[in-house]
Structures are given as C-alpha cells and as structure tokens.
CSV table of C-alpha atoms in Angstrom, one decimal:
chain,number,residue,atom,x,y,z
A,10,MET,CA,27.2,22.8,-5.8
A,11,SER,CA,24.2,26.0,-4.3
A,12,ALA,CA,21.7,25.0,-2.0
A,13,GLU,CA,19.1,26.9,-5.3
A,14,THR,CA,21.1,23.8,-7.6
A,15,ASN,CA,20.0,21.8,-5.0
A,16,GLU,CA,17.2,22.3,-4.6
A,17,ASP,CA,16.2,22.8,-8.5
A,18,ALA,CA,18.1,18.9,-9.1
A,19,CYS,CA,14.7,17.9,-6.7
A,20,LYS,CA,12.2,19.7,-7.9
A,21,HIS,CA,13.4,18.5,-11.9
A,22,PRO,CA,14.1,14.6,-11.7
A,23,LYS,CA,15.6,13.1,-14.5
A,24,SER,CA,14.9,9.3,-15.2
A,25,ASN,CA,17.2,6.8,-15.9
A,26,VAL,CA,17.4,3.2,-17.9
A,27,SER,CA,15.2,1.8,-15.1
A,28,GLY,CA,12.7,4.7,-14.7
A,29,LEU,CA,13.5,5.3,-11.3
A,30,PRO,CA,14.8,9.2,-11.6
A,31,ASP,CA,18.0,10.2,-10.7
A,32,GLN,CA,18.6,11.7,-7.1
A,33,PRO,CA,21.5,14.8,-7.6
A,34,CYS,CA,20.4,15.6,-4.4
A,35,LEU,CA,20.9,12.5,-2.5
A,36,PRO,CA,24.8,12.3,-1.5
A,37,ARG,CA,24.8,15.0,0.8
A,38,ASP,CA,21.7,15.6,1.9
A,39,LEU,CA,20.9,12.1,3.0
A,40,ALA,CA,24.7,10.9,3.5
A,41,GLY,CA,23.3,11.2,7.7
A,42,LEU,CA,20.3,9.8,7.3
A,43,ASN,CA,19.3,7.0,8.7
A,44,ILE,CA,16.8,4.0,6.7
A,45,ASN,CA,15.8,1.6,9.3
A,46,VAL,CA,14.9,-1.5,8.7
A,47,ARG,CA,12.5,-2.8,11.5
A,48,ASN,CA,10.5,-5.4,10.6
A,49,ILE,CA,10.8,-8.4,7.1
A,50,THR,CA,8.0,-11.0,7.5
A,51,THR,CA,9.1,-14.1,5.9
A,52,CYS,CA,6.7,-17.7,5.6
A,53,PHE,CA,7.0,-21.3,4.5
A,54,ASN,CA,6.1,-24.4,4.7
A,55,VAL,CA,7.2,-27.5,5.6
A,56,LYS,CA,5.5,-29.6,4.0
A,57,THR,CA,3.1,-32.0,7.3
A,58,ARG,CA,-0.3,-31.1,8.8
A,59,LEU,CA,0.7,-31.1,11.6
A,60,ASN,CA,-1.2,-30.9,15.0
A,61,LEU,CA,-0.8,-27.5,17.1
A,62,LYS,CA,-2.3,-29.0,20.7
A,63,LYS,CA,0.9,-31.7,21.0
A,64,LEU,CA,3.4,-28.2,19.6
A,65,ALA,CA,1.8,-25.9,22.6
A,66,ARG,CA,1.8,-29.5,24.8
A,67,THR,CA,5.4,-30.2,23.8
A,68,GLY,CA,7.5,-27.1,23.5
A,69,TYR,CA,8.7,-24.1,25.0
A,70,ASN,CA,7.2,-20.5,24.2
A,71,THR,CA,4.5,-21.5,22.5
A,72,GLU,CA,0.8,-20.3,22.7
A,73,HIS,CA,-2.6,-22.0,21.5
A,74,LYS,CA,-5.0,-19.6,19.0
A,75,TYR,CA,-8.1,-19.4,18.4
A,76,PHE,CA,-10.0,-17.6,16.0
A,77,ASN,CA,-11.3,-17.4,12.4
A,78,SER,CA,-8.6,-20.3,12.8
A,79,GLU,CA,-7.0,-22.4,14.3
A,80,MET,CA,-3.7,-21.5,15.5
A,81,LEU,CA,0.0,-21.6,17.0
A,82,THR,CA,2.6,-18.9,18.2
A,83,MET,CA,5.8,-20.0,18.3
A,84,LYS,CA,8.4,-17.1,19.6
A,85,LEU,CA,12.1,-17.4,19.2
A,86,ARG,CA,15.3,-15.6,21.2
A,87,LYS,CA,17.6,-15.9,18.8
A,88,PRO,CA,17.6,-14.5,16.6
A,89,ASN,CA,14.6,-12.9,17.9
A,90,ALA,CA,11.4,-13.6,15.9
A,91,THR,CA,8.0,-15.3,16.5
A,92,ALA,CA,6.5,-17.5,13.6
A,93,ILE,CA,2.0,-18.2,13.4
A,94,ILE,CA,1.8,-22.0,12.5
A,95,TRP,CA,-0.7,-23.5,11.0
A,96,PRO,CA,-2.4,-27.1,11.0
A,97,SER,CA,-1.6,-27.1,6.7
A,98,GLY,CA,2.0,-26.9,7.4
A,99,LYS,CA,2.6,-23.3,6.7
A,100,VAL,CA,4.9,-21.0,9.0
A,101,ILE,CA,4.4,-17.6,9.2
A,102,CYS,CA,7.0,-15.3,11.0
A,103,THR,CA,8.3,-11.5,11.7
A,104,ARG,CA,10.1,-9.9,13.8
A,105,THR,CA,13.0,-9.7,12.3
A,106,VAL,CA,15.0,-7.0,10.6
A,107,THR,CA,18.3,-8.5,8.6
A,108,GLU,CA,18.0,-11.2,5.5
A,109,HIS,CA,20.6,-14.1,7.3
A,110,ASN,CA,18.1,-13.5,10.4
A,111,ALA,CA,14.9,-13.9,9.3
A,112,ARG,CA,15.9,-17.2,6.9
A,113,MET,CA,18.0,-18.5,10.2
A,114,ALA,CA,14.7,-17.9,12.1
A,115,ALA,CA,12.6,-20.3,10.1
A,116,ARG,CA,14.9,-22.7,10.0
A,117,ARG,CA,14.9,-23.2,13.4
A,118,ILE,CA,11.4,-22.7,13.2
A,119,ALA,CA,11.4,-26.2,10.9
A,120,ARG,CA,14.2,-28.5,13.4
A,121,ILE,CA,11.5,-27.0,16.6
A,122,ILE,CA,9.2,-28.5,14.5
A,123,GLN,CA,10.4,-31.5,13.2
A,124,ARG,CA,12.1,-32.6,16.4
A,125,LEU,CA,8.5,-32.6,18.5
A,126,ASP,CA,7.7,-35.8,16.6
A,127,ASN,CA,7.3,-34.5,13.4
A,128,PRO,CA,9.7,-36.7,11.1
A,129,ASN,CA,8.2,-36.2,8.4
A,130,VAL,CA,9.3,-31.6,8.7
A,131,ILE,CA,10.6,-30.6,5.1
A,132,PHE,CA,12.3,-26.6,4.9
A,133,GLY,CA,10.5,-25.3,1.7
A,134,SER,CA,8.4,-23.1,-0.6
A,135,TYR,CA,10.3,-20.2,1.4
A,136,LYS,CA,9.8,-16.2,0.7
A,137,ILE,CA,10.1,-12.5,1.3
A,138,VAL,CA,7.1,-10.8,2.1
A,139,ASN,CA,7.3,-8.3,3.1
A,140,VAL,CA,9.9,-5.7,4.1
A,141,PHE,CA,9.0,-2.9,6.6
A,142,GLY,CA,10.9,0.3,6.8
A,143,CYS,CA,11.5,3.8,8.2
A,144,CYS,CA,13.7,6.9,8.7
A,145,THR,CA,12.6,10.9,9.7
A,146,LEU,CA,13.9,13.3,7.4
A,147,PRO,CA,15.7,16.5,8.8
A,148,PHE,CA,12.4,18.4,7.3
A,149,ALA,CA,9.3,18.6,8.4
A,150,ILE,CA,6.8,17.9,5.2
A,151,GLN,CA,3.6,19.9,4.0
A,152,LEU,CA,1.9,17.1,3.6
A,153,VAL,CA,-1.4,19.1,1.8
A,154,PRO,CA,0.4,21.1,-1.1
A,155,PHE,CA,1.8,17.5,-2.1
A,156,ALA,CA,-0.4,15.4,-2.2
A,157,GLN,CA,-2.6,17.7,-4.2
A,158,LYS,CA,0.9,18.1,-6.4
A,159,TYR,CA,0.5,14.0,-7.2
A,160,LYS,CA,-3.1,13.3,-6.6
A,161,SER,CA,-2.8,10.0,-9.5
A,162,ASN,CA,-0.7,8.4,-7.1
A,163,VAL,CA,-1.9,8.8,-3.8
A,164,ILE,CA,-4.6,8.7,-0.3
A,165,TYR,CA,-4.7,11.2,0.8
A,166,GLU,CA,-8.0,11.4,4.0
A,167,PRO,CA,-6.7,13.0,7.1
A,168,GLU,CA,-9.6,12.0,8.9
A,169,LEU,CA,-8.8,8.5,8.6
A,170,ASN,CA,-4.9,8.9,8.4
A,171,VAL,CA,-2.4,11.7,9.3
A,172,GLY,CA,-0.8,11.1,7.1
A,173,VAL,CA,0.2,10.8,3.2
A,174,ILE,CA,-0.4,7.5,1.2
A,175,TYR,CA,2.3,6.8,-1.8
A,176,LYS,CA,2.4,4.0,-3.9
A,177,ILE,CA,5.6,3.5,-5.7
A,178,THR,CA,5.0,0.9,-9.0
A,179,GLU,CA,8.0,0.7,-10.4
A,180,LEU,CA,8.9,-1.2,-7.1
A,181,GLN,CA,6.2,-2.7,-6.0
A,182,ALA,CA,6.1,-0.4,-2.5
A,183,THR,CA,3.5,1.7,-0.4
A,184,LEU,CA,5.3,5.0,1.7
A,185,THR,CA,3.2,6.9,4.3
A,186,ILE,CA,4.7,10.1,5.0
A,187,PHE,CA,4.2,11.8,7.7
A,188,SER,CA,4.0,15.6,8.3
A,189,SER,CA,7.0,15.3,11.4
A,190,GLY,CA,8.9,14.4,8.1
A,191,THR,CA,8.5,10.6,8.8
A,192,ILE,CA,8.5,7.9,6.4
A,193,THR,CA,7.0,4.1,6.7
A,194,VAL,CA,8.4,2.3,4.2
A,195,TYR,CA,6.4,-1.7,2.8
A,196,VAL,CA,8.3,-3.6,-0.1
A,197,LYS,CA,8.9,-7.2,-1.1
A,198,SER,CA,12.9,-7.3,-0.3
A,199,VAL,CA,15.7,-5.7,2.3
A,200,GLU,CA,17.8,-3.5,-0.6
A,201,MET,CA,14.3,-1.9,-1.5
A,202,VAL,CA,13.5,0.4,1.1
A,203,LYS,CA,16.0,1.9,0.7
A,204,GLU,CA,15.3,2.4,-3.5
A,205,ALA,CA,11.7,3.5,-1.8
A,206,ILE,CA,13.2,6.3,-0.3
A,207,HIS,CA,15.4,7.0,-2.5
A,208,TYR,CA,12.3,7.9,-5.3
A,209,ILE,CA,10.5,10.0,-3.3
A,210,TYR,CA,13.5,12.1,-1.4
A,211,PRO,CA,13.1,14.5,-5.0
A,212,LEU,CA,9.3,14.7,-4.9
A,213,ILE,CA,9.6,15.4,-0.6
A,214,TYR,CA,11.3,18.0,-1.0
A,215,PRO,CA,10.3,21.0,-2.4
A,216,PHE,CA,7.4,21.0,-0.2
A,217,ARG,CA,9.9,20.8,3.4
A,218,LYS,CA,9.0,24.0,5.5
A,219,ASN,CA,11.2,23.9,8.7
A,220,ARG,CA,10.3,21.8,12.2
C-alpha cells in the first residue's frame, strides 16, 4: 500500500457493525506503538462497618486522614497498590496496571482488614470503575484544525487545558490529545484502552505534522 493510499484510508474510515470505524491503515502505522495501562481503579465493599482508628493502630503502611469525611489509606507492595477505606466498609483501590493484579490487590486488602480483628468482613461488590492508559504517536498533531473539524465531539479550551478532550460515546471513553502526539485515555476496561486508540487514530492521522 502506498503512502497516499494509506493516508486516504485514514481520511475516510468506514463503519462496521459495531459502530466503530474500520482502520485499514492501522496494522502498519501502529505496529510499533506502545499503548500502556498506567492505572486501574477498582472498588469493593467488605460488608461491615469499620473502626478506622483501630485499623490505623494495628495495621501496617496505613495513614488515617480527615478531609470532607473520615478515611484510611493503606498501601501494598505486592502487588503495588493503594487502598482508600471508609468506615462504611467501602474501599477504592488504585495504582495497579493489570486486571489480575487489581483483583489480587483488592482481595489482599480485604483479607488484611479481616485479620485486623474484623471477622465479619466479606469481599463483595467488586468492579473496575476506571482505567487510565496512554500512548505517544510517532508524529505531532495540529490541534486547532482537528478541534474545528470535530467540534461536536471535542472540548478545546487552550487557556484552561493544553489538550483537546475527545469523547467516544460508543466506548464511554474520554481522551485527551496533546500537540506532542501523546494521548491519554480514561475508559471502563483494559481492552477499551486499545480500542479507543484505534478509534481515534484514523481521525487524527490527517492532522499529523513533523515534530
């Protein structure tokens, strides 16, 4: 496929049965692109009220905080994770980068809480609430003409944010696109990080520029 044919394919993506555009130019252009998951946020509930002061006194790597509400921060080393625990038994866990480690970290946090004199702890209501991923394209991007062409899908306020915010309704994904070629992605699952990049790539490609 010639360079011109490849560019035309990016300019005119087709639609498939899933509602997402086909990417005829992707296999060659994205072959060496690193799409990384940087953080997975999960939440679960231990189904019992907790005494956070007691947990802070008896647990390891904990920090008892008061902001708008009382909470306890607990850190794990293996897998690397940070949990925020509320008296109601709700727990939010962050800093993991794979779904396997995210679930493992959540279960270990629940087991630690149980062993700290909370025998009624039950691990439940686990779910992934947010995945943060990113990649850097091999070219810079002209943000102004891109934002003008897709103004119904983007938020671009350069005085507040140097990037263009693009929302993909079909994937419930929010992307921030920077002129350097870096794209950050917020989605609901690990698989959707790659899908979101594949979706936006043929739209961005015509606005590429040399670094």
